[in-house]
Structures are given as C-alpha cells and as structure tokens.
XYZ file of C-alpha atoms in Angstrom:
181
model
C -56.399 -47.432 -61.135
C -59.629 -45.500 -60.936
C -62.456 -46.221 -58.534
C -65.773 -47.230 -60.040
C -68.939 -46.448 -58.112
C -71.180 -49.495 -57.739
C -74.853 -49.010 -58.487
C -77.615 -49.602 -55.934
C -78.415 -52.975 -57.528
C -75.171 -54.312 -56.029
C -76.481 -54.401 -52.518
C -74.827 -57.274 -50.670
C -71.333 -58.500 -49.883
C -71.408 -61.406 -52.349
C -72.403 -59.033 -55.170
C -69.710 -56.514 -54.182
C -67.065 -59.253 -54.206
C -68.181 -60.436 -57.643
C -68.160 -56.840 -58.928
C -64.577 -56.416 -57.710
C -63.581 -59.711 -59.349
C -65.213 -58.677 -62.649
C -63.366 -55.349 -62.541
C -60.027 -57.013 -61.818
C -60.128 -60.004 -64.181
C -62.782 -59.547 -66.859
C -63.051 -55.765 -67.361
C -59.665 -54.491 -66.109
C -59.428 -51.753 -68.730
C -63.158 -51.056 -69.019
C -63.807 -53.481 -71.900
C -64.133 -57.272 -71.870
C -60.795 -59.069 -71.927
C -60.613 -62.802 -72.537
C -57.453 -63.533 -70.527
C -58.875 -65.119 -67.345
C -60.368 -68.254 -68.884
C -58.479 -71.001 -70.696
C -60.638 -70.603 -73.771
C -63.562 -68.801 -75.328
C -65.757 -69.485 -78.329
C -67.837 -67.003 -80.295
C -71.313 -68.508 -80.576
C -72.872 -65.687 -82.575
C -71.780 -62.436 -84.189
C -73.930 -59.873 -85.984
C -72.295 -56.748 -87.373
C -74.723 -53.829 -87.026
C -72.349 -51.112 -88.310
C -73.387 -51.459 -91.929
C -76.896 -50.175 -91.214
C -78.052 -46.603 -90.625
C -80.231 -47.350 -87.582
C -80.607 -50.044 -84.959
C -84.142 -50.700 -86.191
C -82.910 -51.265 -89.748
C -80.201 -53.643 -88.528
C -82.736 -55.743 -86.631
C -85.272 -55.903 -89.442
C -82.742 -56.586 -92.193
C -80.130 -58.630 -90.361
C -79.185 -61.335 -92.863
C -77.799 -63.621 -90.147
C -80.236 -64.295 -87.299
C -79.101 -66.582 -84.500
C -79.972 -70.223 -85.111
C -80.469 -70.857 -81.404
C -83.046 -69.684 -78.898
C -82.475 -68.366 -75.368
C -83.721 -71.753 -74.121
C -81.083 -73.501 -76.258
C -78.303 -71.387 -74.707
C -79.599 -72.020 -71.198
C -79.869 -75.779 -71.865
C -76.398 -75.904 -73.474
C -74.840 -74.326 -70.377
C -76.707 -76.725 -68.076
C -75.684 -79.721 -70.219
C -72.023 -78.657 -70.197
C -72.125 -78.265 -66.413
C -73.696 -81.706 -65.985
C -71.389 -83.520 -68.433
C -68.216 -81.959 -67.028
C -69.336 -82.083 -63.383
C -69.135 -78.290 -63.049
C -71.278 -76.392 -60.549
C -74.225 -74.938 -62.498
C -74.908 -72.236 -59.912
C -74.435 -68.803 -61.437
C -75.041 -65.068 -61.226
C -75.942 -62.570 -63.913
C -74.181 -59.263 -64.381
C -74.610 -56.085 -66.406
C -71.676 -53.823 -67.291
C -71.952 -50.596 -69.271
C -69.103 -48.529 -70.664
C -70.864 -45.178 -70.987
C -69.577 -43.100 -73.896
C -66.935 -45.840 -74.165
C -64.929 -44.161 -71.379
C -66.753 -44.759 -68.075
C -67.385 -48.359 -66.996
C -70.044 -49.155 -64.417
C -71.182 -52.492 -63.083
C -74.875 -51.787 -62.894
C -76.366 -55.000 -61.559
C -75.556 -58.449 -60.268
C -78.084 -61.065 -59.253
C -78.804 -64.752 -58.958
C -79.768 -66.841 -61.976
C -80.772 -70.492 -62.157
C -80.052 -72.623 -65.193
C -82.793 -74.874 -63.802
C -85.324 -72.061 -64.195
C -88.932 -72.878 -63.531
C -90.917 -69.673 -63.659
C -88.842 -67.204 -65.692
C -87.996 -67.030 -69.390
C -84.563 -68.316 -70.407
C -81.763 -65.753 -70.151
C -83.995 -63.299 -68.354
C -82.803 -60.746 -67.222
C -79.916 -60.675 -69.757
C -81.944 -59.562 -72.760
C -83.950 -57.198 -70.580
C -80.801 -55.510 -69.256
C -79.404 -55.037 -72.765
C -82.669 -53.414 -73.790
C -83.553 -51.345 -70.728
C -80.171 -50.594 -69.146
C -77.801 -49.873 -72.027
C -74.714 -47.713 -72.021
C -75.376 -44.045 -72.667
C -73.999 -41.999 -75.549
C -73.203 -44.918 -77.818
C -71.148 -46.942 -75.385
C -70.707 -50.680 -75.150
C -72.986 -52.837 -73.014
C -72.237 -56.296 -71.683
C -74.350 -58.783 -69.849
C -73.732 -62.366 -68.945
C -73.750 -65.268 -66.569
C -70.764 -66.261 -64.464
C -70.459 -69.667 -62.826
C -70.495 -69.740 -59.045
C -66.904 -71.034 -58.983
C -65.868 -68.617 -61.756
C -64.945 -71.516 -64.018
C -67.318 -70.627 -66.872
C -69.071 -67.571 -68.225
C -71.281 -66.518 -71.105
C -71.255 -62.921 -72.305
C -73.340 -60.866 -74.677
C -71.771 -57.668 -75.996
C -73.886 -54.995 -77.650
C -72.815 -51.811 -79.413
C -72.077 -51.805 -83.122
C -72.336 -55.564 -83.132
C -73.903 -58.299 -81.067
C -71.470 -60.967 -79.866
C -72.323 -64.068 -77.817
C -69.276 -65.795 -76.276
C -68.885 -68.746 -73.960
C -65.772 -68.737 -71.745
C -64.239 -71.536 -69.695
C -62.217 -74.657 -70.352
C -61.877 -75.678 -73.980
C -64.015 -78.738 -73.283
C -66.765 -76.622 -71.685
C -66.819 -74.257 -74.675
C -66.863 -77.201 -77.096
C -69.816 -78.882 -75.341
C -71.855 -75.662 -75.409
C -71.055 -75.002 -79.073
C -71.814 -78.586 -80.122
C -75.151 -78.556 -78.304
C -76.134 -75.323 -80.061
C -75.098 -76.718 -83.446
C -77.225 -79.820 -82.862
C -80.268 -77.940 -81.547
C -80.144 -74.728 -83.565
C-alpha cells in the first residue's frame, strides 16, 4: 500500500483521521468505490466524452440537471431530519492526477443549515479551481459526521452526482429532488 502525502489544507487531527478513513474505505484503489455504504443512487449523469472540448460540452449539454445546489442541500437536510440522522458533515476534495496519483487535497466543515454561504460551496469551487492535473479524475463531496451518508460529485469525462447511505436515505434524497426539480 503506498503512502499518500496529505496537502496543507488537512491541518488538524480530525481532518487527518477523515483523510485516512476516505483512503481506506472510499478510495482504496485511488478511485471511488461504492462498497462501504449499504446503497447508492445516481442523481445525475452527464457524459462529456462525446464533445471535443469542455466548453462545448457545457454549452451543448442536452441534459442539464433538473435540481439546483439548494435543492441538493435541502434534500440531504430533509433526509437527515426524517431518518433522525446527524446532519453534521465535512466536505472533501480528492484528485487522481493523471489517473495514477491520488491526493486528498482538502477537508473542511460544511453546514447543511447554511446561513451565509451558497449551497454546496465549496464543492463546485473545488471542482473548478482544484481539479486533477493531466486529465485525471476529480471528486468532491460531503460526508456525514457519523459516516452514515455521503454525496459525491465526480468530474472527468462525465459528471456524476451520487448519494450514498442506507437505501431509505438515498430514496428520500432522490424523491425530494424529483419533487423539487
């Protein structure tokens, strides 16, 4: 098993422990594996490979998401409240540079009960400003404080939103997005 150097953004013991957990259970072989959680549901998928450039894929994407960042945030909060799951969470950013060298670049606190920040910030920011180099895969997401739920966004040749957790948790999030999207 190779050692992965943690970036400066992982600067406290709680973040280091979460980084180790992510490496062991979620990204054990560099890429996202869906084996830790009981279930996962794909909330959105956009294939970008059929276009010549990223710009073209964004402008001419025939399948935009039907939900907003606020909808995703609210769906997670609703699922936590309905199922009596702790809504405390942390964000993370993982890059697989050149699709061979994984780094966990940042971990921080996120509140689903946000008051002064845009929904899902810094997730979209990290995927824009801190992407994998040389065409690698980038991941960002939120992980529940008790590691019983997670949402991930994967970005390389496609964009994939997934919710992970119990089947009931995934179903509540998906249903909320279907009703509000």
